[in-house]
Each structure stands twice: as C-alpha cells, then as structure tokens.
Coordinates of C-alpha atoms and ligand atoms in Angstrom, one line a residue:
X88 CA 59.5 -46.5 150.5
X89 CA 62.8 -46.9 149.1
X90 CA 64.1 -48.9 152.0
X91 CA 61.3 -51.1 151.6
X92 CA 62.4 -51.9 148.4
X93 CA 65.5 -52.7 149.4
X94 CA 64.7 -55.2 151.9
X95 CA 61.7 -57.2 149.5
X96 CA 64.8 -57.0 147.4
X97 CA 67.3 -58.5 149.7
X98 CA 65.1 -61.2 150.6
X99 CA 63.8 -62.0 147.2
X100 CA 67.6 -62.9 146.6
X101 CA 68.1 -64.7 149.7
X102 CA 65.7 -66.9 149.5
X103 CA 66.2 -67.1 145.7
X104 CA 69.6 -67.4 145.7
X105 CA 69.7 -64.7 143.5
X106 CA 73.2 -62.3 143.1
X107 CA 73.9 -59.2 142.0
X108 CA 74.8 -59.1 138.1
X109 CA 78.3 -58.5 137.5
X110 CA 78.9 -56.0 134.5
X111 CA 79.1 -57.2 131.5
X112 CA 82.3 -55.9 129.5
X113 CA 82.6 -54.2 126.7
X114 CA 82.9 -55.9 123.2
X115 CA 85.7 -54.6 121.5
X116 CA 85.8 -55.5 117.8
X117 CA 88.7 -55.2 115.1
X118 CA 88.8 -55.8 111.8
X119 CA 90.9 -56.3 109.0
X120 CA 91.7 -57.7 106.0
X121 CA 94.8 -59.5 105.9
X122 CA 95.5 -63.8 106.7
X123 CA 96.5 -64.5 109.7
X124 CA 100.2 -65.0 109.1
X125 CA 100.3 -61.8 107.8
X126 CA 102.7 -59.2 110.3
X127 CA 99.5 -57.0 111.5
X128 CA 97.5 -59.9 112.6
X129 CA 100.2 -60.7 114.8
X130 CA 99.8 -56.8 115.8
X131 CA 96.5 -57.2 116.6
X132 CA 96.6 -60.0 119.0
X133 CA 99.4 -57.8 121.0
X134 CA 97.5 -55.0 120.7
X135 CA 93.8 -57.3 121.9
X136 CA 96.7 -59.1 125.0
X137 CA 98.1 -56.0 126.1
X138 CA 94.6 -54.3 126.4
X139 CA 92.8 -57.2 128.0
X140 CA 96.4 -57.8 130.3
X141 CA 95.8 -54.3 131.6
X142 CA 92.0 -53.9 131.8
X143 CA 90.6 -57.0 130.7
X144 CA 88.3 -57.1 133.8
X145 CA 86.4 -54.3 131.6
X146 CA 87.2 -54.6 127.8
X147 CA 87.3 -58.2 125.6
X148 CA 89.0 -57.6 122.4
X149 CA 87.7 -59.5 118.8
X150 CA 89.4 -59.7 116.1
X151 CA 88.1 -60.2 112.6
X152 CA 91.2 -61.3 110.4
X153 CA 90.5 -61.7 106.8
X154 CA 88.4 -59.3 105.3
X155 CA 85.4 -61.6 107.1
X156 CA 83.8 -58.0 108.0
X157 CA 83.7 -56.8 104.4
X158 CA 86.3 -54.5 102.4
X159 CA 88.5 -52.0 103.5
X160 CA 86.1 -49.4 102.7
X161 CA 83.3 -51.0 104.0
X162 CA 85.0 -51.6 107.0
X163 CA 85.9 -48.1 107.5
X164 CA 82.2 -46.7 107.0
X165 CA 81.3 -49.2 109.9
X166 CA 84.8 -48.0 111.8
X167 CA 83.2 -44.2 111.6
X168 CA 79.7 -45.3 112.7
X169 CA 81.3 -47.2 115.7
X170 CA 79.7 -49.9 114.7
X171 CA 83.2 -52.0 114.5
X172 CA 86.1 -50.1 117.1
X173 CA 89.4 -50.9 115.3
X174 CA 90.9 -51.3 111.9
X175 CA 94.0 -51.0 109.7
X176 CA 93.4 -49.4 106.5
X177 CA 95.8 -47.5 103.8
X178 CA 96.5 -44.4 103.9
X179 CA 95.6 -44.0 100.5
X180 CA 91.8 -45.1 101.7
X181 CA 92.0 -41.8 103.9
X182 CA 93.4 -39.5 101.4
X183 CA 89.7 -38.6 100.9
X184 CA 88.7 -37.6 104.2
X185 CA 91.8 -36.0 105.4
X186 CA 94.3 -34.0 103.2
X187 CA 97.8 -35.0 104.9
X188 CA 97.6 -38.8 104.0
X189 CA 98.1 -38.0 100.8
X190 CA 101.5 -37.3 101.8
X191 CA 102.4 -41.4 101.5
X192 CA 101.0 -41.7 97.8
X193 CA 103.8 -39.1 96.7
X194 CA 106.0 -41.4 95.1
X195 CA 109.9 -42.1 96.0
X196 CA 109.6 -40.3 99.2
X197 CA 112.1 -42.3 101.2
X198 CA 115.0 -43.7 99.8
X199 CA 114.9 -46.6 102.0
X200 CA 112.4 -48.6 104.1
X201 CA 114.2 -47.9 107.2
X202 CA 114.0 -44.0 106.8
X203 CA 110.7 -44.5 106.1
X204 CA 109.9 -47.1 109.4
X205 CA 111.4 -44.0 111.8
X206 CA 108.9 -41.7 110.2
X207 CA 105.7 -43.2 110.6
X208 CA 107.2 -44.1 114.3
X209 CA 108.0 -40.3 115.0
X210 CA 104.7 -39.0 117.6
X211 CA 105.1 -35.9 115.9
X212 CA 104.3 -37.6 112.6
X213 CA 101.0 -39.2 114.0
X214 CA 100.3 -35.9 115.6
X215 CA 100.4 -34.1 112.7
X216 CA 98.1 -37.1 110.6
X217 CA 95.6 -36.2 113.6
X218 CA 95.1 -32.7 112.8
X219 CA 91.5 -33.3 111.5
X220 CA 90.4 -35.9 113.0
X221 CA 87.9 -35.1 115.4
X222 CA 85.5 -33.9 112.9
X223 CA 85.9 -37.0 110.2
X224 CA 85.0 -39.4 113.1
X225 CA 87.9 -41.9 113.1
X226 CA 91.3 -41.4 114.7
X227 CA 95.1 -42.7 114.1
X228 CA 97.0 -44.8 117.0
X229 CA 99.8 -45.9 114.6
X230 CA 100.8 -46.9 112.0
X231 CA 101.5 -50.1 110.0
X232 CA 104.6 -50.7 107.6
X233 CA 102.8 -52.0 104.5
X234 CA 106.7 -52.6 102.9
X235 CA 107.4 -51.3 99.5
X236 CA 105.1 -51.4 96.9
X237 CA 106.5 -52.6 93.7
X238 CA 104.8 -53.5 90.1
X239 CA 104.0 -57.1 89.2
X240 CA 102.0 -58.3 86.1
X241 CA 101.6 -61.3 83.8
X242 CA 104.4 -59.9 81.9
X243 CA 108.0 -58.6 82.8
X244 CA 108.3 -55.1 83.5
X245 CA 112.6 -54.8 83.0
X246 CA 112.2 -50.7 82.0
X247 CA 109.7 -48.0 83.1
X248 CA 108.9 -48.4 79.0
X249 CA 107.4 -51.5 79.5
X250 CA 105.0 -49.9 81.6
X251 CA 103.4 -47.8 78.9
X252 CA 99.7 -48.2 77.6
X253 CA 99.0 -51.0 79.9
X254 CA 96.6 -51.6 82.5
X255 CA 97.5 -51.6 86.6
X256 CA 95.1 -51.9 89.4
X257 CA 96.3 -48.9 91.8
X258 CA 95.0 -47.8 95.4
X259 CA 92.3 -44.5 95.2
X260 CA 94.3 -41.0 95.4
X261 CA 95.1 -38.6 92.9
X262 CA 98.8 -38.5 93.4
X263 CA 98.9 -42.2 92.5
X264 CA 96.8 -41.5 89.6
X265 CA 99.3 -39.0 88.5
X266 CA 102.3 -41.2 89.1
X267 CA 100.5 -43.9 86.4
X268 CA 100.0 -41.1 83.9
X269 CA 103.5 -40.1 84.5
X270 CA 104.7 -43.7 83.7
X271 CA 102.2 -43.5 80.5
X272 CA 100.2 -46.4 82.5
X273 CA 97.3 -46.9 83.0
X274 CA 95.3 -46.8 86.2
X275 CA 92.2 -49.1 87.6
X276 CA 91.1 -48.1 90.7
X277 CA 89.2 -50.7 92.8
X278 CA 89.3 -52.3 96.3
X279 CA 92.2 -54.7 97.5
X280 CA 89.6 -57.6 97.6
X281 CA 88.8 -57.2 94.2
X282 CA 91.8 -57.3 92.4
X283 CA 92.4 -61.0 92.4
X284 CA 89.0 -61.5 90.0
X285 CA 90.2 -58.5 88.3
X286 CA 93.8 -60.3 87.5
X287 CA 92.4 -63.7 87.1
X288 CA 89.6 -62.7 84.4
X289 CA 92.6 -60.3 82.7
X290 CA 90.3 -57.0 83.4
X291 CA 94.3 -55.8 84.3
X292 CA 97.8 -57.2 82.8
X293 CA 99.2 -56.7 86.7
X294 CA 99.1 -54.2 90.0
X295 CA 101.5 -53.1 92.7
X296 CA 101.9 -53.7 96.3
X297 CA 104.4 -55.1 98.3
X298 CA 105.3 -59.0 98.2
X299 CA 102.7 -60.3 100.2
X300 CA 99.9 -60.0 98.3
X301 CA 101.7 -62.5 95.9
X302 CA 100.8 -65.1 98.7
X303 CA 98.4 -64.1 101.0
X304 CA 96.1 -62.6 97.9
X305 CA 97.2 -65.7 95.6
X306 CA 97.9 -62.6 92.8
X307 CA 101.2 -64.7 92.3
X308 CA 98.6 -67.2 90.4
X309 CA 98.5 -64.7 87.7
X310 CA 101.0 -62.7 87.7
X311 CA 104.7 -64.2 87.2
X312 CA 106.8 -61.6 87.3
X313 CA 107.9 -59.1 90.5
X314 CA 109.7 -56.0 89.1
X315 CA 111.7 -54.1 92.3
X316 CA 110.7 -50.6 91.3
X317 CA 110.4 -49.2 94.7
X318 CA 107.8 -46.7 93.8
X319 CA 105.9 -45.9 96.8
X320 CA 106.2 -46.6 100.8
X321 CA 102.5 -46.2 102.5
X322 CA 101.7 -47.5 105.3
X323 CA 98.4 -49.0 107.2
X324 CA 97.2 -47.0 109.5
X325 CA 95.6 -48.4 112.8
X326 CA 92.2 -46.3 113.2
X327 CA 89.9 -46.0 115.8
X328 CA 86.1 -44.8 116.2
X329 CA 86.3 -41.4 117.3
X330 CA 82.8 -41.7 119.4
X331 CA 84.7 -44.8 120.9
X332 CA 87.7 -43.6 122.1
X333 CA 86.1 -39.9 122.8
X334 CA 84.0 -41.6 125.5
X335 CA 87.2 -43.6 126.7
X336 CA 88.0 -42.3 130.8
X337 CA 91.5 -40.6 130.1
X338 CA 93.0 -44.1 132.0
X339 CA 91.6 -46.2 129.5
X340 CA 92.2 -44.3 126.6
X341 CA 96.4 -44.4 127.5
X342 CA 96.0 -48.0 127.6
X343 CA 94.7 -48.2 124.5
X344 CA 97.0 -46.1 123.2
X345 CA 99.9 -48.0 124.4
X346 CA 98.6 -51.1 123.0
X347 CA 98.6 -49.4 119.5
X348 CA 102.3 -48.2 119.8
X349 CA 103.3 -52.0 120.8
X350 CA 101.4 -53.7 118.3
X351 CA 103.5 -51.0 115.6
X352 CA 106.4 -52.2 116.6
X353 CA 106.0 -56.0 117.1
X354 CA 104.4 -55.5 113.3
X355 CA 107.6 -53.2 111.7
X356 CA 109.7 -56.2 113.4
X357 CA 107.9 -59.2 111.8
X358 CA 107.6 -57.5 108.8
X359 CA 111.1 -58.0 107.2
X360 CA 111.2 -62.0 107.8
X361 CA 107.4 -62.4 106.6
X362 CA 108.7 -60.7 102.9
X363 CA 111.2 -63.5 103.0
X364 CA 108.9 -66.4 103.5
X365 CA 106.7 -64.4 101.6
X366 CA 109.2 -64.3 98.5
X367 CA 110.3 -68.2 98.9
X368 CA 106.7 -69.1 98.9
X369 CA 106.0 -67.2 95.7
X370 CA 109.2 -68.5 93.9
X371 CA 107.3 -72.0 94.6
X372 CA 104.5 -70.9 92.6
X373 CA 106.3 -69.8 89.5
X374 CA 106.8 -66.0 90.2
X375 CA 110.1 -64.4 89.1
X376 CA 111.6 -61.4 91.2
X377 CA 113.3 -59.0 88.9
X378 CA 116.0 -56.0 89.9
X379 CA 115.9 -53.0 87.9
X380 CA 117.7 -49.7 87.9
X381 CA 115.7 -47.5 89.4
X382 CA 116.7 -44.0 88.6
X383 CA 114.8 -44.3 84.8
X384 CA 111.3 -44.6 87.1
X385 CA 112.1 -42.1 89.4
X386 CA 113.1 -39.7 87.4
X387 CA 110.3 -39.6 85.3
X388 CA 107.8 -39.4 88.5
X389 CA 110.2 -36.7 90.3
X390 CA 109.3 -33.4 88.7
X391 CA 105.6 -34.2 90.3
X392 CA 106.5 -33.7 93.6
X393 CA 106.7 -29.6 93.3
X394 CA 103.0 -29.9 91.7
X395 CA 101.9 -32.0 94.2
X396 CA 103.1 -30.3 97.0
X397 CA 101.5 -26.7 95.5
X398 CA 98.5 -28.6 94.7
X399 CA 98.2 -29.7 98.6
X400 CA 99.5 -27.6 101.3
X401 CA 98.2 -29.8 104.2
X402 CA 101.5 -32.4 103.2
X403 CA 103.7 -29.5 103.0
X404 CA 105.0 -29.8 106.7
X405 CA 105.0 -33.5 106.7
X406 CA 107.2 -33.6 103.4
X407 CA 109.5 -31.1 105.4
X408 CA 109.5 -34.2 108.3
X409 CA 110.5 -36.8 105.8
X410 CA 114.0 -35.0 105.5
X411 CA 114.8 -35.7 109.1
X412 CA 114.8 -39.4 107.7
X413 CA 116.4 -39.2 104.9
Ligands
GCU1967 C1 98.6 -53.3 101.1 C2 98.0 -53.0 102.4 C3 96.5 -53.1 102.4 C4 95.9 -52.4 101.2 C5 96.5 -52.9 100.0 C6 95.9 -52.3 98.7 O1 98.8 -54.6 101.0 O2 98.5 -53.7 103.5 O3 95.9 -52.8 103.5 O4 94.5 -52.4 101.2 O5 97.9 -52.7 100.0 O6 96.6 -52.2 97.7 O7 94.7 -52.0 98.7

C-alpha cells in the first residue's frame, strides 16, 4: 500500500514537475531598543553574521533595532514566552526575577570601567548570573557594557547637595532606590522609553545613564547639564528564550553561544569611541559635561553596601568576584 503511494507520488511530480519542499529555516528574531549607531546594534549584526556564517542553511536571524517591538519590559515578557528569541535588557530589569543581578545596582562597585569590562567578560561571572535560570524561562549569553551611568538634569548638579529633594527617573531595583534615598533624592521609576515625555513635560528635573541617551534618546533636549558622578556600572545583558535554546541540538546551541561571546566583545570595543561621538554630538546641542569630585557621593552611598549585601545573599559571592577586578 505504501509503495503504491510512493510511486502515484513519484509520478504525480514527474509529470507535474513538482519537487520536494526544501525546509524552511527557522526565524530567528531579536530585539532591542537602542538606534542603530548605538555599540549593541553593531553586536547584534555580528552576533545574526556569525550565526547565519555557520548555520545559516538552517537559522535566519531578524533584528528589531529600536524599541519597534515595544519596551524593554514588554520585550522581555515576549523573550520568556519565546515569542521573540533574543534581546538585551538591564540587569536592573532582571533584578526581579533573579536575585544575583542585583549585584550591578550596588553602587561604586568598580572603580573603573575597565575593571568592571573584565568582570562581566569572566565565564565564571555569567555562570554564576545563570544559577536560576532554568526555571524563570530566559537565559544569559553575555553581557553588554552599558558605560557609566552618571546624573544629568535641567540644572547643574556640581555637589551630591544639589541632588537633595529633587526628582530623578531611575531604573526598577531596590538597591537603586536606596542609593536615591541615600543621596536625599528622589526616585521615579519608569521604563527607558518613557523618560523622554517624562523630561520634556518636567514630570522629572533630570535622570542618569550613561552619555548616549543624551543623543540617541534626545534627553540632551532637556537636560543641559552632564555631572560625571560615576555612580553605578550595569550592564545589558544579552538573553535568550529558555524553551529556545533548551530545544537547541548541543551543536547549535555552541554556535549560538559563540556568537554571543563575539558580539560582547565587538560591543565593549565600539563602546569607548561611540561616548566620544556621543559627547561631541551633545555638546552641539547645548549640553554641558561637568567633573566633580567624587568621594562626597560615594561616601555617602558606601555604608549601604554591608546592608545590601546582608539583605541579599545570592550577590554575596559575585561581590567577592568583583575584587579580582579591582
Ligand atoms: C541603558 C541601557 C538600556 C536601559 C537604560 C535604562 O542605556 O543601555 O538598556 O534600558 O539604560 O536606563 O533603562
């Protein structure tokens, strides 16, 4: 019976010209929410070439620059469902679901950016972000440098004192909500892609991130004056869907590994000259870069870090890591 089948078959396509469907490939999607001259867009298209160099006959990578796919945490719900494969997203965003991220929110971790580039390229460091995983449905490749992040308002901010009693838009996470109550600020919490309504219809006098967002986010419209604080380092990490990369064939799920790692560093390289255009561009539009001493802001967020280290013990060990770096 069968082998009849087969042969009504092979003659229906011979005399039909009919062929055998190739396979389709799989649809890969990433999104995120940055321009495209921003360092991890760059990332991304290594990370899409090096994937569809190795097993492109199989997998075509789409990217979604721009926030086009919705915010951050929008993205992320979608990330978990597996309904988009790949995103970057702060650490902050996962200090909810997973205990150890909070470990980049404790302010003046690293003493410099390169200290704090080797950590989040240390294995064991991603390893140990991991731990959980599984069971929260999304899971770290690598991670993003995100620079320094650094408070900018419609005002200048020359001494922590000029921080008091006003109103910042800050990431989600308790540690950073601390660190604003320590600097007698206070804290709004709400998505990245809101804050430039939230500066321009003065819901906020400023926020803090690194110098990008001057350009790229236009907050430079609004705010005028960039005060180099240095008061925390956290990184983007680059997550994927756990039910995608779970059902990966061990082969596949190297390469996509690999292309994570590569895309890391191609984006902790650009990064460096992109704050540079990035700063030159918003000196065009009217913003002011200002150096402070630091110590008076450090020192009043320092005593924090015992608490916040007794309050959390899952960022205990990585805190121990950080010294490696220091
Ligand atoms: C950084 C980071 C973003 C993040 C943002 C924020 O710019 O790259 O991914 O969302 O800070 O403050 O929300």
């Amino acid at each position: 019976m069968k082998l009849c089948r087969l042969i009504v078959l092979s003659v229906m396509m011979f005399l039909f010209g009919l062929t055998a469907p190739a396979y389709a490939k799989i649809t890969v999607t990433v999104a995120h929410t940055h321009v495209e001259t921003h360092p991890q867009h760059k990332a991304f298209l290594v990370f899409k070439n090096y994937i569809e160099n190795e097993i492109g006959d199989r997998y075509e990578i789409q990217i979604y620059p721009n926030g086009l796919s919705g915010s951050n945490e929008q993205v992320f719900s979608l990330v978990k469902l597996n309904s988009i494969q790949f995103m970057a997203i702060s650490a902050s965003l996962l200090e909810n679901a997973s205990k150890q991220y909070s470990i980049f929110s404790v302010p003046y971790l690293f003493r410099s950016e390169e200290s704090y580039e080797k950590f989040i390229s240390d294995p064991e460091v991603l390893e140990e972000l991991r731990v959980q995983e599984k069971k929260k449905n999304f899971r770290p490749l690598s991670a993003f440098t995100a620079g320094t992040r650094n408070f900018y308002a419609c005002y200048p901010i020359r001494s922590v004192d000029d921080l008091k009693d006003r109103n910042f838009r800050v990431q989600l996470g308790r540690n950073t909500g601390l660190m604003m109550e320590a600097f007698g600020a206070n804290d709004y919490v709400m998505s990245f892609k809101d804050v430039y309504q939230a500066l321009k219809r003065g819901v906020v006098d400023g926020a803090e991130n690194n110098e990008l967002a001057l350009v790229d986010q236009k907050h430079g419209e609004f705010c005028k004056y960039y005060t180099y604080d240095r008061h925390q380092m956290i990184p983007d990490m680059l997550v994927g869907s756990e039910e995608f990369l779970s059902h990966l064939s061990p082969e596949d799920y190297e390469v996509f590994k690999a292309a994570a790692m590569e895309a890391q560093r191609v984006e902790i390289r650009e990064w460096k000259s992109r704050v540079q255009k990035a700063i030159k561009q918003a000196e065009e539009m009217g913003v002011s870069f200002i150096k402070v001493d630091v110590e008076p802001f450090r020192k009043k967020v320092l005593p924090l870090h015992d608490s916040l280290l007794n309050d959390n013990p899952a960022i205990r060990k990585l805190y121990v890591m950080t010294l490696k770096y220091q």
